[in-house]
């Protein structure tokens, strides 16, 4: 064997050894991550946007089969049945109807056997989960917070799941029932006939929740979407207990909470370590205003280092909600998929680009059985999925310049700012701003920056029966029942009585005065006005006119795992806009975590146009369509 042959053989052996070493390291890395919950933003499909609550077993399994073949290769591994799978689909049944649910002797929800025939005989979702797992997918369900009103009215026994074989929960020499733990004054505000909170300070309340989530685990559930416990409906006690129960299980269950109205970084930090996903807006539907509503809160949570922060047995991710693309139904509908997405193609690209670069979980909502090629190519775009899983240093980038291309649509800068009633964490400094102005009338005011016209509320004088007054004093001793003036007949509730979409601000709700927690407030000595339903505090937030929130240009940046830099432009304007960013500004924003600093040139391509550009060392500039995005993938070097 000559010298060159020996060198080639030695070189090949070395390369082969390095390849094996890399594969071993990769295998160890994947194994380590498999033991961590939500190492990357979870990805999957949820039935809500296409079926609302009406989906059946056959429709769900057909959808799962399609997902396993078409979307699983792209990381979409969770298939989730959204709410009311326990509701009978009969005349009179709808989202907030009462008396149509299937419950067991312990007050726990079971699938409607007419829609889910494999659940007959108390099997629950066991057989559905088994079929889903054989497809290589993971199975998830939506659940409401607390206990159902139907179980409360039936006064079912509370199960003690810590006893072998089960049995009634006993404490203080008696068995405990639903009416002992249910808090009817804390009914879910947007589903008041459906569910109410349970008293988690009671052993029986904790026992009920424990039996509930252990049952779901026995069915083979891999993913829990827990609703009416976050945002305006915050119930930190229940979230904490459910998190502890899931941690005790011998199998991993991903934990997601919602809805996300009024979420702030402070509120997110209170729950992030307890969960794996948490919604940060109201429900997202296929309107442009819904899409735009996600920019500010995504920016705020990124700036607070909440993307991929520590979560339940792994990581947690701010959740921008499902992707309502493709073939859909309507919010609160009794019908399945029957219409196309209302977003334009540019608006759909904006949504998918923002969700990806903000590293939101990607949960597709359209009917996968009618998944068209355009939607499929969008939600499986390899660049976007790469960014969503593997990018880092994701943040909003503000050093951009923009020039509208239509002089008949000038940029408007002077919008009048109004103030809207809102809720926030009581730990926020701006919440300490309320004070008593007139004790005799019960007048309390928000100490605004413009004291000449303060916003004030009045404590309602009791106009209730003797028995109601006794109950009121027991539940709400020292609480306030607030009205907008001292002669009003309506009282201020913290949360809207309908489920809000992303584009809708939570402004409080005036409704007939009622003795429930949503209308009860407590003014603390530190100036916070706390609501008894959610434990959140009232503030007045500046809100610009609707036109202002829907205009302008936004940008995000991130770094890739191979040293590339991602730069996204979003044109929220109603006309084409030329957008530009300096390479030097991008480098400073990324704090020299890339090859940009000192680079003599950068080149790359723009995703949506498919155009290559460069080399350039000054800036990136492009004309962006109305409501559309641009996404640059930059590769920079120190050599020209």
C-alpha atoms as one frame of an Amber mdcrd trajectory, in Angstrom:
protein
   0.000   0.000   0.000   1.496   3.332  -1.023   1.697   6.418   1.164  -1.286
   8.149  -0.450  -3.466   5.084   0.046  -2.490   4.870   3.710  -3.275   8.577
   4.158  -6.667   8.170   2.503  -7.444   5.128   4.655  -6.361   6.928   7.815
  -8.348   9.976   6.858 -11.449   7.875   6.175 -11.081   6.125   9.525 -10.777
   9.443  11.300 -13.850  10.820   9.540 -15.780   7.643  10.346 -14.756   7.903
  14.013 -15.796  11.577  14.167 -19.130  10.719  12.551 -19.787   8.012  15.145
 -18.766  10.414  17.926 -21.145  13.081  16.650 -23.976  10.571  16.374 -23.316
   9.408  19.956 -23.338  12.963  21.271 -26.559  13.672  19.341 -28.145  10.504
  20.734 -27.223  11.451  24.313 -28.555  14.985  23.754 -31.881  13.708  22.401
 -32.184  11.207  25.273 -31.497  13.932  27.846 -34.086  16.182  26.255 -36.631
  13.353  26.110 -36.595  13.349  29.906 -37.355  17.076  29.973 -40.875  18.397
  29.427 -41.321  20.781  26.485 -37.648  21.158  25.559 -38.918  22.950  22.461
 -42.197  24.804  21.883 -44.831  22.032  21.635 -46.388  21.437  18.229 -49.653
  19.768  17.282 -53.330  20.128  16.376 -56.366  21.247  18.379 -59.963  20.633
  17.335 -61.471  23.950  18.515 -60.980  26.195  15.462 -62.526  23.653  13.125
 -65.097  21.829  15.274 -65.724  24.072  18.307 -67.157  21.500  20.772 -68.965
  19.145  18.384 -66.204  16.762  17.252 -66.898  13.014  17.325 -64.620  10.016
  17.797 -64.635   9.112  14.096 -63.877  12.706  13.061 -61.084  12.950  15.625
 -59.437   9.671  14.607 -59.690  10.587  10.916 -57.918  13.839  11.759 -55.269
  12.060  13.818 -54.594   9.627  10.965 -54.020  12.525   8.568 -51.751  14.285
  11.064 -49.659  11.149  11.596 -49.045  10.897   7.853 -48.667  14.546   6.851
 -47.764  16.665   9.900 -45.975  14.336  12.329 -42.852  14.296  10.097 -42.721
  18.058  10.731 -42.970  17.756  14.516 -46.744  18.144  14.961 -47.125  15.378
  17.538 -49.990  16.381  19.858 -53.646  15.884  18.880 -55.971  17.625  21.326
 -59.743  17.327  21.809 -60.934  20.766  22.830 -63.751  21.507  25.229 -67.106
  19.917  26.040 -66.266  16.377  24.875 -68.550  15.310  27.745 -71.582  17.276
  26.466 -74.409  15.436  24.720 -74.994  16.794  21.239 -78.771  17.029  21.488
 -81.377  19.744  21.089 -80.921  22.472  23.701 -77.219  21.803  24.252 -74.768
  24.616  23.555 -71.594  26.108  25.042 -73.113  27.350  28.316 -76.080  24.987
  28.664 -76.739  23.105  31.900 -77.733  19.479  32.441 -76.409  17.898  29.235
 -73.072  16.570  30.506 -71.943  13.007  31.228 -70.510  12.664  34.738 -69.654
   9.682  36.906 -70.656   9.026  40.519 -67.722  11.164  41.687 -68.724  14.227
  39.647 -65.968  13.737  37.064 -66.550  14.354  33.361 -66.688  11.398  30.942
 -66.901  11.473  27.132 -70.377  11.554  25.618 -70.832   7.901  24.503 -73.007
   8.942  21.555 -70.106  10.930  20.099 -67.343   8.761  21.605 -68.700   5.193
  21.463 -65.445   3.571  22.660 -65.963   5.332  26.030 -68.994   3.195  26.912
 -68.714   1.213  30.117 -66.644   3.877  31.877 -63.607   3.420  29.597 -63.222
   7.159  29.063 -60.660   8.020  26.393 -58.575   4.875  26.952 -59.167   3.310
  23.534 -58.873   6.623  21.681 -55.528   7.302  23.399 -54.290   3.799  22.502
 -55.125   4.332  18.823 -53.481   7.753  18.829 -50.325   6.340  20.424 -50.140
   3.583  17.777 -50.070   6.356  15.165 -46.941   7.748  16.843 -48.849  10.738
  18.217 -49.609  12.054  21.706 -53.150  12.557  22.982 -54.503  15.664  24.692
 -57.771  16.962  26.131 -59.224  20.305  27.191 -60.619  20.567  30.722 -62.336
  23.370  32.616 -61.210  24.618  35.991 -62.973  23.441  39.156 -66.083  21.268
  39.293 -69.128  21.226  37.014 -72.361  22.922  38.062 -74.108  19.683  37.157
 -72.003  17.734  39.671 -72.592  20.474  42.268 -76.363  20.299  41.782 -76.280
  16.494  42.005 -74.088  16.817  45.121 -71.919  13.884  44.078 -69.457  12.315
  46.489 -65.791  13.326  46.356 -63.468  10.437  45.532 -60.371   9.669  47.579
 -57.956   8.376  44.932 -55.250   7.768  47.534 -57.244   4.793  48.826 -56.648
   1.580  46.893 -59.685   0.904  44.724 -61.095   4.363  45.414 -63.839   5.322
  47.813 -65.491   8.379  49.274 -63.228  11.028  50.777 -63.672  11.117  54.543
 -62.478  13.712  57.008 -63.727  14.865  60.422 -65.882  11.761  60.656 -67.956
  12.327  57.513 -68.007  11.883  53.762 -67.535  14.989  51.613 -69.621  16.005
  48.635 -69.614  18.447  45.729 -71.567  21.119  47.604 -68.929  21.069  50.345
 -66.164  22.042  47.920 -67.897  23.940  45.085 -67.796  27.754  45.232 -70.892
  28.863  43.322 -69.973  32.514  43.899 -66.837  31.785  41.822 -68.467  30.344
  38.731 -66.393  30.664  35.546 -67.444  34.119  34.358 -67.744  33.216  30.650
 -69.355  29.806  31.329 -71.376  30.454  34.510 -73.744  27.506  34.045 -70.895
  25.130  33.357 -68.223  25.228  36.052 -67.219  26.783  39.358 -64.018  26.872
  41.398 -63.402  24.346  44.145 -62.179  25.341  47.587 -58.546  24.252  47.457
 -58.039  25.098  51.106 -60.129  22.030  51.970 -58.678  18.546  51.901 -61.765
  17.439  49.991 -61.186  20.116  47.331 -57.642  18.895  46.790 -58.860  15.280
  46.776 -61.363  16.059  44.002 -58.693  17.612  41.771 -56.299  14.750  42.486
 -58.878  12.135  41.494 -59.681  14.091  38.333 -56.155  14.305  36.954 -55.216
  10.792  37.984 -58.219   9.607  35.978 -56.976  11.471  32.908 -53.559   9.856
  33.314 -55.193   6.411  33.542 -56.888   7.124  30.216 -53.472   7.707  28.633
 -53.674  11.488  28.287 -50.349  13.173  27.398 -51.481  16.802  27.269 -53.854
  18.840  29.465 -55.273  22.198  28.379 -56.686  23.692  31.599 -59.157  26.523
  30.931 -60.747  29.330  32.978 -57.798  29.418  35.400 -55.491  32.065  33.886
 -55.581  35.655  32.664 -58.707  37.411  33.937 -59.763  34.055  35.437 -56.525
  33.523  37.368 -56.720  30.739  39.946 -53.153  30.281  41.131 -54.187  27.853
  43.888 -55.776  25.388  41.458 -52.908  25.715  38.975 -50.449  24.943  41.773
 -52.330  21.841  42.952 -52.805  20.467  39.426 -49.109  21.034  38.741 -48.209
  19.077  41.867 -50.530  16.205  40.906 -49.055  15.997  37.394 -45.556  15.976
  38.858 -46.469  12.936  40.969 -47.606  10.850  37.980 -45.454   8.032  36.641
 -45.877   9.301  33.067 -45.232  12.750  31.572 -48.239  15.004  30.953 -47.710
  18.398  29.317 -49.584  21.165  31.172 -51.143  24.124  29.330 -53.321  26.882
  30.866 -55.673  29.499  29.437 -57.209  31.938  28.592 -54.707  34.781  28.366
 -56.655  38.034  28.659 -54.833  40.729  30.704 -51.630  38.680  31.014 -48.532
  40.654  32.045 -44.901  39.540  32.515 -45.433  39.628  36.290 -48.412  37.299
  36.009 -46.472  35.016  33.653 -43.626  34.727  36.159 -46.105  33.597  38.827
 -47.160  30.555  36.784 -44.341  29.718  34.373 -42.545  27.266  36.678 -45.828
  25.410  37.288 -46.760  24.789  33.639 -45.333  24.118  30.162 -47.533  26.495
  28.128 -49.593  29.523  29.094 -51.821  31.610  26.897 -50.989  35.309  26.680
 -54.027  36.705  24.821 -57.716  36.013  24.427 -58.860  33.504  21.815 -57.160
  34.059  18.460 -59.470  33.990  15.447 -58.928  34.730  11.771 -59.125  38.539
  11.801 -56.280  40.975  11.222 -56.921  42.742  14.550 -56.509  39.415  16.347
 -53.119  38.912  14.708 -51.944  42.469  15.509 -52.973  42.074  19.171 -50.129
  39.594  19.727 -47.208  41.916  18.973 -47.058  43.952  22.204 -47.483  41.088
  24.678 -44.999  38.916  22.756 -42.466  41.758  22.938 -43.039  42.231  26.671
 -42.597  38.552  27.539 -39.484  38.242  25.403 -37.988  41.310  27.120 -38.740
  39.624  30.469 -36.825  36.458  29.435 -39.947  34.298  29.559 -39.390  32.434
  26.263 -38.266  28.928  27.201 -38.015  29.777  30.894 -38.046  27.080  33.545
 -41.351  25.202  33.583 -42.987  22.065  34.972 -40.250  19.413  34.903 -38.690
  21.195  31.955 -39.450  24.438  30.138 -42.418  26.757  29.649 -43.522  28.775
  26.629 -45.769  31.828  26.168 -48.617  30.564  23.983 -50.023  32.829  21.242
 -52.972  30.388  20.745 -53.940  28.110  17.880 -53.348  28.909  14.218 -56.839
  29.462  12.698 -55.820  28.646   9.134 -57.415  26.509   6.437 -60.989  25.219
   6.870 -62.713  26.503  10.032 -65.875  26.879  12.094 -67.017  29.918  14.133
 -66.503  30.831  17.786 -69.123  29.201  20.034 -70.710  27.370  17.105 -72.750
  24.152  17.216 -71.456  23.270  13.756 -68.220  21.825  12.452 -65.908  23.188
   9.753 -67.811  25.046   7.053 -65.788  28.071   5.881 -62.343  29.180   4.732
 -59.945  31.314   6.777 -60.660  35.055   6.464 -57.015  36.152   6.623 -55.266
  37.126   3.404 -52.170  35.162   2.383 -49.925  38.007   3.563 -51.717  38.089
   6.933 -51.356  34.318   7.302 -47.625  34.617   6.612 -47.369  37.384   9.218
 -49.086  35.204  11.786 -46.938  32.150  11.102 -43.733  34.230  11.046 -44.489
  35.957  14.361 -45.563  32.721  16.063 -42.320  31.080  14.892 -39.812  33.794
  15.782 -41.544  34.455  19.141 -41.176  30.680  19.754 -44.846  30.130  20.517
 -46.207  26.584  20.594 -47.566  25.824  17.115 -51.008  24.266  17.427 -52.763
  24.131  14.064 -56.537  24.618  14.265 -57.881  23.979  10.753 -59.630  20.842
   9.505 -56.691  18.616   8.546 -58.954  16.370   6.477 -59.275  19.282   4.021
 -55.728  20.574   4.367 -54.905  22.444   1.149 -51.384  22.652  -0.251 -51.005
  26.383   0.447 -51.833  26.002   4.157 -49.756  22.815   4.405 -46.700  24.501
   2.884 -47.094  27.449   5.266 -47.332  25.469   8.511 -44.549  23.066   7.486
 -42.156  25.678   6.119 -38.718  24.327   7.134 -37.186  27.750   7.828 -40.029
  28.761  10.145 -39.963  25.419  11.980 -36.180  25.676  12.359 -36.569  29.140
  13.883 -39.398  27.999  16.148 -37.422  25.082  17.602 -33.777  26.069  17.531
 -33.316  29.854  17.364 -32.199  31.894  20.375 -31.902  35.523  21.493 -35.415
  36.099  20.102 -36.569  39.671  20.659 -38.337  42.623  19.105 -35.942  44.927
  17.216 -36.855  48.607  17.156 -34.031  50.181  15.130 -35.751  50.137  11.769
 -36.782  52.820   9.306 -39.894  52.703   7.156 -41.302  54.746   4.307 -44.795
  54.217   2.984 -44.983  53.922  -0.782 -48.375  55.650  -1.110 -48.394  59.407
  -0.382 -52.188  59.312  -0.070 -51.813  57.224   3.090 -49.488  59.319   5.270
 -48.197  57.924   8.535 -50.376  59.116  11.417 -48.456  59.915  14.577 -50.890
  61.912  16.712 -53.441  59.503  18.100 -55.509  60.486  21.068 -54.936  58.200
  23.984 -57.863  57.061  26.090 -57.799  54.990  29.234 -59.475  51.627  29.564
 -60.290  49.635  32.675 -58.082  46.539  32.908 -56.712  43.938  35.299 -53.128
  43.197  36.214 -51.087  41.412  38.829 -51.382  43.137  42.213 -47.575  43.065
  42.332 -47.374  45.613  39.520 -46.382  49.069  40.888 -49.005  50.811  38.753
 -51.769  48.948  40.626 -51.108  50.956  43.836 -53.059  53.950  42.635 -56.555
  53.854  44.170 -57.699  55.855  47.171 -60.864  56.787  49.087 -62.028  60.294
  48.190 -65.329  60.455  50.077 -66.094  57.949  52.837 -69.745  58.966  53.168
 -70.572  58.080  49.544 -68.004  55.297  49.300 -66.294  57.128  46.462 -62.889
  55.783  45.421 -60.790  57.183  42.577 -57.886  56.265  40.358 -55.150  58.833
  40.961 -54.418  59.526  37.314 -51.725  61.741  35.885 -54.492  64.250  35.080
 -56.193  64.807  38.432 -58.609  67.384  37.014 -60.766  64.542  35.675 -60.195
  61.410  37.758 -61.946  58.104  37.140 -64.093  57.263  40.181 -66.293  54.408
  41.407 -68.914  54.282  44.147 -69.613  51.561  46.695 -73.174  50.319  46.301
 -75.485  50.600  49.289 -76.931  47.199  50.214 -80.370  46.633  48.687 -80.725
  42.952  49.415 -82.851  40.677  51.543 -81.970  39.787  55.121 -80.880  36.217
  54.247 -78.796  37.431  51.328 -77.201  40.048  53.568 -76.148  37.378  56.071
 -74.588  35.292  53.281 -72.960  38.400  51.830 -71.394  39.361  55.140 -69.989
  35.867  55.561 -68.436  35.724  52.115 -67.498  39.338  51.454 -66.838  40.996
  54.762 -65.213  44.368  54.039 -65.581  44.018  50.227 -66.893  46.692  47.861
 -69.737  46.424  45.352 -68.796  49.123  42.853 -70.841  51.247  40.463 -69.876
  53.993  38.024 -72.065  56.508  39.869 -73.967  56.550  43.125 -77.350  56.053
  41.441 -76.456  53.312  38.955 -78.337  50.017  38.864 -75.416  48.029  37.429
 -72.234  46.916  39.165 -68.704  46.554  37.860 -67.410  43.054  37.285 -63.735
  42.392  36.656 -64.090  39.900  33.824 -66.255  39.894  30.739 -69.169  37.475
  30.781 -68.262  36.311  27.306 -64.995  34.736  26.254 -62.868  37.473  24.698
 -60.877  37.201  21.497 -57.340  38.537  21.145 -58.457  41.836  19.601 -60.830
  42.677  22.460 -59.544  44.569  25.488 -60.690  43.435  28.904 -62.485  46.582
  30.106 -64.553  45.192  32.923 -68.253  44.554  32.546 -71.259  46.433  33.884
 -74.147  44.091  34.613 -77.041  43.850  37.081 -75.680  43.840  40.622 -75.202
  40.305  41.857 -73.594  38.731  44.877 -70.728  36.948  43.144 -66.970  37.201
  43.424 -66.568  38.799  39.998 -68.368  41.960  41.258 -66.629  42.115  44.624
 -63.569  44.286  45.279 -61.282  45.032  48.196 -59.348  48.280  48.558 -56.070
  47.632  50.373 -54.035  50.109  52.365 -51.305  50.082  49.696 -53.760  51.487
  47.132 -54.537  48.281  45.231 -58.123  47.428  44.283 -58.279  43.614  44.275
 -61.004  41.538  42.664 -62.386  38.601  44.671 -62.827  36.320  41.628 -59.317
  36.319  40.183 -57.185  38.019  42.832 -56.076  40.505  40.151 -56.062  44.268
  40.633 -57.775  47.054  38.704 -55.830  49.621  36.684 -56.545  52.137  33.948
 -54.319  51.480  30.952 -53.664  53.934  28.110 -55.233  52.612  24.918 -54.641
  54.331  21.599 -57.314  54.553  18.977 -57.975  51.316  17.090 -56.304  52.684
  13.964 -53.040  53.215  15.799 -52.750  49.640  17.029 -53.276  48.312  13.494
 -50.624  50.451  11.793 -46.883  50.803  11.743 -43.945  48.477  11.202 -42.546
  45.944  13.653 -39.427  43.798  13.564 -37.996  40.759  15.370 -34.507  39.283
  15.323 -32.976  35.986  16.461 -29.862  33.881  16.025 -29.699  30.404  14.514
 -27.871  27.328  15.752 -25.423  27.487  12.815 -24.504  31.133  13.307 -27.114
  32.576  10.960 -29.131  35.658  11.917 -32.875  35.978  11.332 -34.421  39.403
  10.727 -38.212  39.657  10.350 -40.079  42.773   9.240 -43.858  43.071   9.714
 -45.798  45.713   7.797 -48.999  46.474   9.729 -49.825  49.360   7.400 -52.649
  49.241   4.821 -50.169  49.999   1.990 -46.799  48.681   0.823 -43.948  49.982
   2.939 -40.187  49.985   2.382 -38.420  48.800   5.544 -34.708  48.970   6.329
 -32.362  47.959   9.148 -28.627  48.588   9.562 -26.381  45.566  10.038 -24.500
  47.422  12.776 -27.719  48.050  14.732 -28.688  44.384  14.499 -25.239  43.400
  15.795 -25.561  45.731  18.782 -29.039  44.427  19.593 -27.727  40.863  19.597
 -24.909  41.899  21.943 -22.139  40.443  19.742 -23.599  36.926  19.988 -23.086
  36.498  16.239 -20.527  37.066  13.520 -22.195  40.387  12.677 -19.913  42.531
  14.827 -16.899  43.395  12.719 -18.222  41.489   9.699 -17.050  42.886   6.415
 -20.094  41.575   4.549 -23.358  39.671   4.897 -25.342  37.746   2.349 -28.436
  35.623   2.472 -31.982  35.350   1.195 -35.491  36.560   1.949 -37.915  33.721
   2.601 -41.209  34.902   1.111 -39.888  36.444  -2.103 -37.254  33.745  -2.532
 -34.700  36.400  -3.494 -30.987  36.093  -2.752 -29.128  39.264  -1.905 -25.716
  40.528  -0.885 -22.990  40.753  -0.146 -23.766  43.887   1.863 -22.129  45.447
   4.893 -24.501  48.331   5.487 -28.173  47.381   5.705 -31.016  45.156   4.585
 -33.887  46.865   2.785 -37.051  45.528   1.197 -40.513  46.594   0.116 -43.049
  44.718   2.268 -46.635  44.109   1.171 -49.509  45.502   3.240 -50.103  43.309
   6.335 -47.266  41.095   5.171 -43.860  39.996   6.495 -40.323  39.766   5.203
 -37.894  37.272   6.719 -34.163  37.486   6.064 -31.709  34.681   6.761 -28.277
  36.333   7.047 -24.840  34.712   6.867 -22.023  37.088   7.739 -18.248  36.746
   7.614 -15.120  38.800   8.170 -13.966  38.143   4.595 -15.293  40.039   1.616
